[in-house]
Amino acid sequence: MTIVVNAEEKFDVKIPDDEVKNLTTVGEAVDFITKAQA
């Protein structure tokens, strides 16, 4: 969970808890953050 909080702060995005469990790879997390910033 610490990684999620750090990513939210670093990239100024909110990752909902229900979405976190679907992010199983670094690539999926990167894709989510990229789309959230768009």
Coordinates of C-alpha atoms in Angstrom, one line a residue:
M1 CA 0.0 0.0 0.0
T2 CA 2.9 2.3 0.6
I3 CA 3.8 2.1 -3.1
V4 CA 0.3 3.2 -4.0
V5 CA 0.4 6.2 -1.6
N6 CA 3.8 7.2 -3.0
A7 CA 2.6 7.0 -6.6
E8 CA -0.5 9.0 -5.8
E9 CA 1.7 11.8 -4.2
K10 CA 4.4 11.7 -6.8
F11 CA 2.1 11.8 -9.9
D12 CA -0.8 13.7 -8.3
V13 CA -3.4 11.1 -9.0
K14 CA -5.9 9.2 -6.9
I15 CA -6.0 5.4 -7.3
P16 CA -9.2 4.0 -5.8
D17 CA -8.8 1.0 -3.5
D18 CA -11.0 -1.1 -5.8
E19 CA -8.7 -0.4 -8.7
V20 CA -5.5 -1.1 -6.8
K21 CA -6.4 -4.8 -6.5
N22 CA -6.6 -5.0 -10.3
L23 CA -3.1 -3.5 -10.8
T24 CA -1.0 -6.6 -10.7
T25 CA 2.0 -5.5 -12.8
V26 CA 4.1 -2.4 -12.9
G27 CA 3.0 -1.9 -16.5
E28 CA -0.7 -1.9 -15.5
A29 CA 0.1 0.7 -12.8
V30 CA 2.0 2.9 -15.3
D31 CA -0.9 2.6 -17.8
F32 CA -3.4 3.6 -15.1
I33 CA -1.3 6.6 -14.0
T34 CA -0.8 7.8 -17.5
K35 CA -4.5 7.6 -18.3
A36 CA -5.4 9.3 -15.0
Q37 CA -3.1 12.2 -15.8
A38 CA -4.5 12.7 -19.3

